Short mmCIF file of C-alpha atoms and ligand atoms in Angstrom, two decimals:
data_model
loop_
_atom_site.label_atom_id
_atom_site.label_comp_id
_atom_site.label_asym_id
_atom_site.label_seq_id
_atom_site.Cartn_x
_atom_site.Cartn_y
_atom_site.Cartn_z
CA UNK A 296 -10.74 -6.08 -17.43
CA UNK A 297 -8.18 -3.66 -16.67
CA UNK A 298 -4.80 -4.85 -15.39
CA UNK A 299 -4.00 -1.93 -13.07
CA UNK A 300 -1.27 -3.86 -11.04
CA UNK A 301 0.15 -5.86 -13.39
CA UNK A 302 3.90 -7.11 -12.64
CA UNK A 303 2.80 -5.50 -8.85
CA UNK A 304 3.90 -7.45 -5.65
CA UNK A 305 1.92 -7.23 -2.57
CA UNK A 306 1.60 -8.43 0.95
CA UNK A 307 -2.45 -8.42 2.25
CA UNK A 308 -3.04 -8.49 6.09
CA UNK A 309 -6.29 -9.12 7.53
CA UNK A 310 -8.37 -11.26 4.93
CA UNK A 311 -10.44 -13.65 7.85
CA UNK A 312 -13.57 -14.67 5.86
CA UNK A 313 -15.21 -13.29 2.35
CA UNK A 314 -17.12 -10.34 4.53
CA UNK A 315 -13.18 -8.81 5.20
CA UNK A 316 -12.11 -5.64 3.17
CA UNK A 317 -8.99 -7.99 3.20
CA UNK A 318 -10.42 -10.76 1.41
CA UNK A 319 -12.41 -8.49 -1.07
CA UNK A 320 -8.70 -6.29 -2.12
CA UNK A 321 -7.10 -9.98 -2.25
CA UNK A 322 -9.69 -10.60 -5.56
CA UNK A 323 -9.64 -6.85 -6.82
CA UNK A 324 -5.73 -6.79 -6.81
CA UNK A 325 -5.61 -10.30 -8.11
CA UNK A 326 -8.23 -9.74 -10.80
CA UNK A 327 -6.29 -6.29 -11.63
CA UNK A 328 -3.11 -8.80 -12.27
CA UNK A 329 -1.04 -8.47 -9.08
CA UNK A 330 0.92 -11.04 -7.01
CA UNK A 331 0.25 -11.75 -3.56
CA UNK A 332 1.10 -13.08 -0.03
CA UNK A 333 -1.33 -13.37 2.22
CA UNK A 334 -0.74 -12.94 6.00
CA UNK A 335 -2.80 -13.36 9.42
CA UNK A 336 -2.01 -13.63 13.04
CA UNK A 337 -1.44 -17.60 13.80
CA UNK A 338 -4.95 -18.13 15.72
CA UNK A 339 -7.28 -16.53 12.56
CA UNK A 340 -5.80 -18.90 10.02
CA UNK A 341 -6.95 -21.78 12.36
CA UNK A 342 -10.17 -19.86 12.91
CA UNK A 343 -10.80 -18.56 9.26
CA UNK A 344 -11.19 -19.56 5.52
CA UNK A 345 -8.01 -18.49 4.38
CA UNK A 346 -6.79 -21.74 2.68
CA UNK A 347 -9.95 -21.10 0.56
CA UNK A 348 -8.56 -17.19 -0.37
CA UNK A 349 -5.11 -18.74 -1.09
CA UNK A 350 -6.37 -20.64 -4.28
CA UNK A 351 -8.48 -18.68 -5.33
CA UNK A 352 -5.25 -15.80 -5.48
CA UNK A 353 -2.72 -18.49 -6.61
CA UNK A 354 -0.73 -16.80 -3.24
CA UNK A 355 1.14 -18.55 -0.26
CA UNK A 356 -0.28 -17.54 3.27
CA UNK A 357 2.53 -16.70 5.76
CA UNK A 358 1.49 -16.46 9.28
CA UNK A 359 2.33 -13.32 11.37
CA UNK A 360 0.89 -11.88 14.59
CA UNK A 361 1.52 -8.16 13.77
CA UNK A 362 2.55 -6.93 17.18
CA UNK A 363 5.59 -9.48 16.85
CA UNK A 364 8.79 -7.81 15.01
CA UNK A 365 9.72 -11.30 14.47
CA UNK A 366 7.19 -12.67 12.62
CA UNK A 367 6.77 -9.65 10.55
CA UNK A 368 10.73 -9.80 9.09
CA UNK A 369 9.79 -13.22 8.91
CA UNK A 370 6.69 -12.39 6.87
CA UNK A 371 8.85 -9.76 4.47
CA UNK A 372 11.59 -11.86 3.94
CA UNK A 373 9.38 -15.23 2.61
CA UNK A 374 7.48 -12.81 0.56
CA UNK A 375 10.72 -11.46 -1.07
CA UNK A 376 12.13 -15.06 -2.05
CA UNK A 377 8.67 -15.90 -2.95
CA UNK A 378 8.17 -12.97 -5.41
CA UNK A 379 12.08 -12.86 -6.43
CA UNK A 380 12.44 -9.43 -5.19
CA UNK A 381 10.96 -6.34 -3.54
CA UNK A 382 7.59 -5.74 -2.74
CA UNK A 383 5.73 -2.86 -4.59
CA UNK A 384 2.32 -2.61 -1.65
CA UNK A 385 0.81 -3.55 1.49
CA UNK A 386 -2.68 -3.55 3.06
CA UNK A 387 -2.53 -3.53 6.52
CA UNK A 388 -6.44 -4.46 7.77
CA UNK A 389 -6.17 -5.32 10.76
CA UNK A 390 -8.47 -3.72 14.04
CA UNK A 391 -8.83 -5.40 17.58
CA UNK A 392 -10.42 -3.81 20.75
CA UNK A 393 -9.97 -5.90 23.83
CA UNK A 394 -12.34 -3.59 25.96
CA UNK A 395 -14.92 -3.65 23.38
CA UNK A 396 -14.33 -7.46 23.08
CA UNK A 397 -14.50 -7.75 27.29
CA UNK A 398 -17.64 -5.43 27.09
CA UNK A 399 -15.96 -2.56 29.19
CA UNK A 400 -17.30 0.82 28.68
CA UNK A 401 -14.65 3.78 27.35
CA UNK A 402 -14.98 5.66 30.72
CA UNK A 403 -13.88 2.31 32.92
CA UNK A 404 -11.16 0.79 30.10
CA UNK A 405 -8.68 -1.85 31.46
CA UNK A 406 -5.53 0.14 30.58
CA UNK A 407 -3.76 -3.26 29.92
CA UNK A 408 -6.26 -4.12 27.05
CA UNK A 409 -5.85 -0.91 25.98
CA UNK A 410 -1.93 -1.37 25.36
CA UNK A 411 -2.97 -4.28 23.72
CA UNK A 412 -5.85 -2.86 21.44
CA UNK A 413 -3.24 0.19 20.57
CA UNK A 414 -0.42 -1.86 19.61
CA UNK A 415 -2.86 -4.26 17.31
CA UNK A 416 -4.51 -1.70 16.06
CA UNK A 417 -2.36 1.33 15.62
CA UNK A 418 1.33 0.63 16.54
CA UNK A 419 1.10 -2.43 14.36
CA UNK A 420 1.40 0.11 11.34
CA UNK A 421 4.75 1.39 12.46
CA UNK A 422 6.16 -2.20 12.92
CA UNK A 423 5.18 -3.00 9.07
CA UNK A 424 6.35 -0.21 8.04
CA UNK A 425 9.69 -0.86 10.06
CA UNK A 426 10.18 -4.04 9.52
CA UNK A 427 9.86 -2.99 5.39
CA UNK A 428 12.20 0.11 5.92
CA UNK A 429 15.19 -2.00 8.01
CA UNK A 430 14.59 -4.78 5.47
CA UNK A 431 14.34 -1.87 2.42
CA UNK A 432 11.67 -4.32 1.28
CA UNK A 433 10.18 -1.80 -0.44
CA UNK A 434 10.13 -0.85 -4.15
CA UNK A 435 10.73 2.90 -5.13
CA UNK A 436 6.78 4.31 -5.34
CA UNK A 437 5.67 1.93 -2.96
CA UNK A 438 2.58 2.00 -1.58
CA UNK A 439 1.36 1.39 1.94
CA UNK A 440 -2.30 1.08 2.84
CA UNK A 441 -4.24 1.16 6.42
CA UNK A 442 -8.13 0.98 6.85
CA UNK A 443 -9.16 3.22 9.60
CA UNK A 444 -12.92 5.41 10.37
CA UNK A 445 -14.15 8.78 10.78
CA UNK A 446 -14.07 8.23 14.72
CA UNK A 447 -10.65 9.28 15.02
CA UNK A 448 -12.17 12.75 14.11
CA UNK A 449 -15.72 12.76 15.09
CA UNK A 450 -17.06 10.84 18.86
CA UNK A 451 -18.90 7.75 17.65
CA UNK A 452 -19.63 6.62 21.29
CA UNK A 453 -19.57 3.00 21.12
CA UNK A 454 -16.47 2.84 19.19
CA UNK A 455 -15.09 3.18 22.50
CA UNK A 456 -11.08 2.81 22.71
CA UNK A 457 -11.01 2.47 18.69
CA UNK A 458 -11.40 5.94 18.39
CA UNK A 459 -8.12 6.71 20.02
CA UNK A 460 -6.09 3.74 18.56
CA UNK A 461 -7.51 4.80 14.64
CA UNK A 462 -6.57 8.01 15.58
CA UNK A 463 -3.21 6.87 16.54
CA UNK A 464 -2.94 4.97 13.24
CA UNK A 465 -3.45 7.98 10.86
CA UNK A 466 -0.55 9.69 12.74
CA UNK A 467 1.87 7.21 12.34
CA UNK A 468 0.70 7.22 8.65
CA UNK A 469 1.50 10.95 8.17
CA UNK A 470 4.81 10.26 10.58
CA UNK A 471 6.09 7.16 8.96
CA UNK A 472 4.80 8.41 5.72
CA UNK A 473 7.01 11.63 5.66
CA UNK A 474 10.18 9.37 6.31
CA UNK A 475 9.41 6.88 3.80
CA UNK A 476 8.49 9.40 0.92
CA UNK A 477 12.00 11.10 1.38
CA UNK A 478 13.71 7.83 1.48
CA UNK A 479 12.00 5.97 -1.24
CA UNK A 480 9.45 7.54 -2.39
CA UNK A 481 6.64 5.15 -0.65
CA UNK A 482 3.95 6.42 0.04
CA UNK A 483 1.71 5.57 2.68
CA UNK A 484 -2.08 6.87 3.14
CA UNK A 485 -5.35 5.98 5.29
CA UNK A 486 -8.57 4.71 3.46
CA UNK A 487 -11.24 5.76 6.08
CA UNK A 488 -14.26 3.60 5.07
CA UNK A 489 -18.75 3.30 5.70
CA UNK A 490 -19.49 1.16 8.47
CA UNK A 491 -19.27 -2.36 6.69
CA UNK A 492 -20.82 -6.01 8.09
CA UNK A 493 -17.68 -7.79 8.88
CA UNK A 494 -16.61 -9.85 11.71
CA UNK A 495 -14.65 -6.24 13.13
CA UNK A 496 -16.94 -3.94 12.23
CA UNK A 497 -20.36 -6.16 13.93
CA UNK A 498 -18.32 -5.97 17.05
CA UNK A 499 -19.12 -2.12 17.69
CA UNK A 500 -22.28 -1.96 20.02
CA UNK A 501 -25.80 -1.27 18.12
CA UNK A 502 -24.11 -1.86 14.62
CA UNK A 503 -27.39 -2.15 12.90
CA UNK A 504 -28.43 1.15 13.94
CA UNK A 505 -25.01 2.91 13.34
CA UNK A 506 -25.14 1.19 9.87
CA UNK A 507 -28.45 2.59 8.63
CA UNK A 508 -27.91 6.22 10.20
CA UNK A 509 -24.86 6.30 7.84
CA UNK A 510 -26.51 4.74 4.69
CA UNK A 511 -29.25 7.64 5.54
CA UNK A 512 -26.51 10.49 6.16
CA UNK A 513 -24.34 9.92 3.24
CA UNK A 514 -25.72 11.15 -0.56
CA UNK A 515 -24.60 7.83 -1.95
CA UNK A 516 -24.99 5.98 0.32
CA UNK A 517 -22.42 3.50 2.67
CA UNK A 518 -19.27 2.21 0.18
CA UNK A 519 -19.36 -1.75 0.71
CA UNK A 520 -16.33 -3.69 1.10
CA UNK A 521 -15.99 -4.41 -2.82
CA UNK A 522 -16.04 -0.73 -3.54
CA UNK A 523 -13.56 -0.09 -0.74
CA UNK A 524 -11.71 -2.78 -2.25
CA UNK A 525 -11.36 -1.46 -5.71
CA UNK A 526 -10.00 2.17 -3.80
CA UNK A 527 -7.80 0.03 -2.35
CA UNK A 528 -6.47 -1.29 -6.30
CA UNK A 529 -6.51 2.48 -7.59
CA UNK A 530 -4.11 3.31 -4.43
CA UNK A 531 -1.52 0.52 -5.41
CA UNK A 532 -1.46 1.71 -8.90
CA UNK A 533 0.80 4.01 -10.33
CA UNK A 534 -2.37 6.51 -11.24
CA UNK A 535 -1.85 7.78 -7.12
CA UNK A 536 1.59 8.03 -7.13
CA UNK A 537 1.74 11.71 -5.65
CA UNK A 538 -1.07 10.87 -3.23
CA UNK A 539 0.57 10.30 0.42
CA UNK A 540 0.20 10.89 4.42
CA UNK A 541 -3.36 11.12 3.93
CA UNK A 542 -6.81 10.35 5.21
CA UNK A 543 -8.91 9.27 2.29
CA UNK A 544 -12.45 9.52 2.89
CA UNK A 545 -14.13 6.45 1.43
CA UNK A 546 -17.88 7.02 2.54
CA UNK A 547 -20.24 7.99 -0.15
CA UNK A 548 -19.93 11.96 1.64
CA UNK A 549 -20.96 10.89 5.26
CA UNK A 550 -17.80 12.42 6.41
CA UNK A 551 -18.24 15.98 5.01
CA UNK A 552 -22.38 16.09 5.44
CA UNK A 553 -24.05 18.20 7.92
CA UNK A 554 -27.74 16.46 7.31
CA UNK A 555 -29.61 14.73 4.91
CA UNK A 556 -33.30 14.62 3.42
CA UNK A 557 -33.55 11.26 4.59
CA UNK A 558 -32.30 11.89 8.09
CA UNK A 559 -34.71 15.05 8.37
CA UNK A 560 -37.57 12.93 7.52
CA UNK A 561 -36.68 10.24 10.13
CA UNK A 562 -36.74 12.78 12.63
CA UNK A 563 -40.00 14.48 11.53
CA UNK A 564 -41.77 10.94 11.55
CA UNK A 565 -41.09 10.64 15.73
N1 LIG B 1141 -16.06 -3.04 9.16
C1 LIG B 1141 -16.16 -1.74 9.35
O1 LIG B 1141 -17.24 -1.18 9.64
C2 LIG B 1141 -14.93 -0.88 9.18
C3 LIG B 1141 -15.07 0.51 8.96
C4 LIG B 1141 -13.90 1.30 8.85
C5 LIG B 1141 -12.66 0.69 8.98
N2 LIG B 1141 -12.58 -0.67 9.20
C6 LIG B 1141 -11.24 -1.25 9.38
O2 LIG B 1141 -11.01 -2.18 8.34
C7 LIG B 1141 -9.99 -3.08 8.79
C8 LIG B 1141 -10.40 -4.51 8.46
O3 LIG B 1141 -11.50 -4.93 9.22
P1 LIG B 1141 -12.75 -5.73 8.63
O4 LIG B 1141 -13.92 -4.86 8.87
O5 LIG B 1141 -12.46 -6.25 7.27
O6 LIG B 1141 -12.90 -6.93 9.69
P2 LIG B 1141 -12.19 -8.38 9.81
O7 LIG B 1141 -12.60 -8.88 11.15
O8 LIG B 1141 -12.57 -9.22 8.65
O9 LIG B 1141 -10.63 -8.06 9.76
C9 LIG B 1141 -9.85 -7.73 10.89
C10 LIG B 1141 -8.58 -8.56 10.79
O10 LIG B 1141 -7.62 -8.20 11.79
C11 LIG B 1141 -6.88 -9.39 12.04
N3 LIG B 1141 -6.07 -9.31 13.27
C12 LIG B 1141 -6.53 -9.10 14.55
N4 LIG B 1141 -5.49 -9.18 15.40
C13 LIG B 1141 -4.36 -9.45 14.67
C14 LIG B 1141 -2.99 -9.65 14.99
N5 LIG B 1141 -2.54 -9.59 16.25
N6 LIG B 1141 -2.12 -9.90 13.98
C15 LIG B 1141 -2.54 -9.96 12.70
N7 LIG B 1141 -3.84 -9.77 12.32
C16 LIG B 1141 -4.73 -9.53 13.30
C17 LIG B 1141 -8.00 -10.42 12.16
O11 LIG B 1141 -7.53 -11.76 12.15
C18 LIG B 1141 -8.85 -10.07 10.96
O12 LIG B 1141 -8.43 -10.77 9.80
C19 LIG B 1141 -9.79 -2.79 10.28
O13 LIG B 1141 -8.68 -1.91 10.44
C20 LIG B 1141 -11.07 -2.06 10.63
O14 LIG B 1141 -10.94 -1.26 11.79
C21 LIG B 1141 -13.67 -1.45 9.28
#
């Protein structure tokens, strides 16, 4: 086994259950000889299988609701007296939609839920990355992590109000990311992944169908959580260090195909 992140510190957001990209970089990054905290809003450790995650990582679970600025220096500063120091990367996997959730179509979106889904979702990134930046929690060549999908460049009609808040969070990556590189060299990217069967992603409306139209559309098929999880390890390494403020297509070449065999021969069947 390789031991990519040895002597590496990191905080994971986001690990609910085993089907969570979370959950899946918790093992990689462990496995690849990093240290961890582990960190959810208050209500999903109740509801999940965290506890379970936490042994299995040897790593403390700290409880944050990522819209609050005080949990988060909360978070950062138990995870620096736990590790003894600074913190060398971060996963932030975290998506909500309250109109998706509430079953309101984009055109008639509650524009309170949308604050909501927008400060979960997207402004969520710039309070992590604030809270690390006023704490300077961060190690020098840092790295910073968000999940996000190809929706925030392409319409994807059922992703509804996730579109806009994804599209929010790869702008704050490039924003936040600038700032941080000239500070401390952190850098901070997107990983935009395949549709994946987790609790977030079997939210979207006619998943199964979305699903297998990518698996058909992409040459190597949809990435799975365990292969998004491993991207995740190579981005926390030090073999990425120049890679930052970008969008990092992790979807087996859906995002730059125009048709497939497969699809062609779908269409011919009807
Ligand atoms: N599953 C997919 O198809 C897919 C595709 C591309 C990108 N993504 C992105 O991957 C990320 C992880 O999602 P997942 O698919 O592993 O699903 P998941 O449901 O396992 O993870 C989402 C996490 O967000 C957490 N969360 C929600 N509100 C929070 C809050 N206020 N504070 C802290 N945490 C909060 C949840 O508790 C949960 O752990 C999300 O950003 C999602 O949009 C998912």
């Amino acid at each position: 086994m390789n031991q990519l992140l040895t002597g590496k510190k990191g905080i994971i957001f986001g690990a609910l259950d085993e089907k969570s990209i979370a959950w899946k970089t918790a093992i990689a990054c462990h496995e690849q000889g990093a240290q961890l905290v582990l960190t959810n809003a208050p209500i999903a450790l109740r509801m999940g299988k965290i506890s379970e995650l936490a042994e299995q990582v040897a790593a403390p679970v700290i409880p944050a609701d990522v819209t609050s600025m005080d949990d988060l220096k909360k978070l950062f500063v138990g995870a620096m007296e736990h590790f003894g120091g600074k913190i060398d990367f971060v996963l932030h996997s975290i998506g909500m939609s309250l109109n998706v959730r509430k079953g309101r179509h984009y055109t008639e979106m509650d524009y309170g839920f949308n604050q909501k889904t927008l400060d979960i979702s997207a402004m969520s990134l710039h309070k992590v990355l604030r809270t690390a930046w006023d704490l300077d929690a961060l190690n020098d060549w840092g790295s910073v992590v968000a999940l996000t999908y190809i929706a925030a460049q392409r319409v994807f009609p059922d992703y509804n109000e996730m579109a806009d808040a994804k599209a929010l969070l790869e702008s704050v990556t490039r924003s936040f990311g600038y700032h941080y590189g000239v500070r401390n060299k952190v850098r901070v990217n997107t990983i935009s992944q395949s549709p994946t069967r987790t609790t977030a992603g079997s939210g979207v409306k006619g998943f199964d169908g979305f699903i297998s139209y990518a698996e058909k559309m992409s040459p190597l098929g949809n990435a799975s959580a365990d292969d998004c999880a491993s991207y995740c390890v190579t981005m926390f390494s030090d073999m990425t260090r120049m890679v930052t403020m970008q969008n990092l297509f992790h979807d087996g070449g859906f995002s730059f195909t125009g048709v497939t065999q497969a699809v062609i021969d779908q269409m011919e069947k009807q």
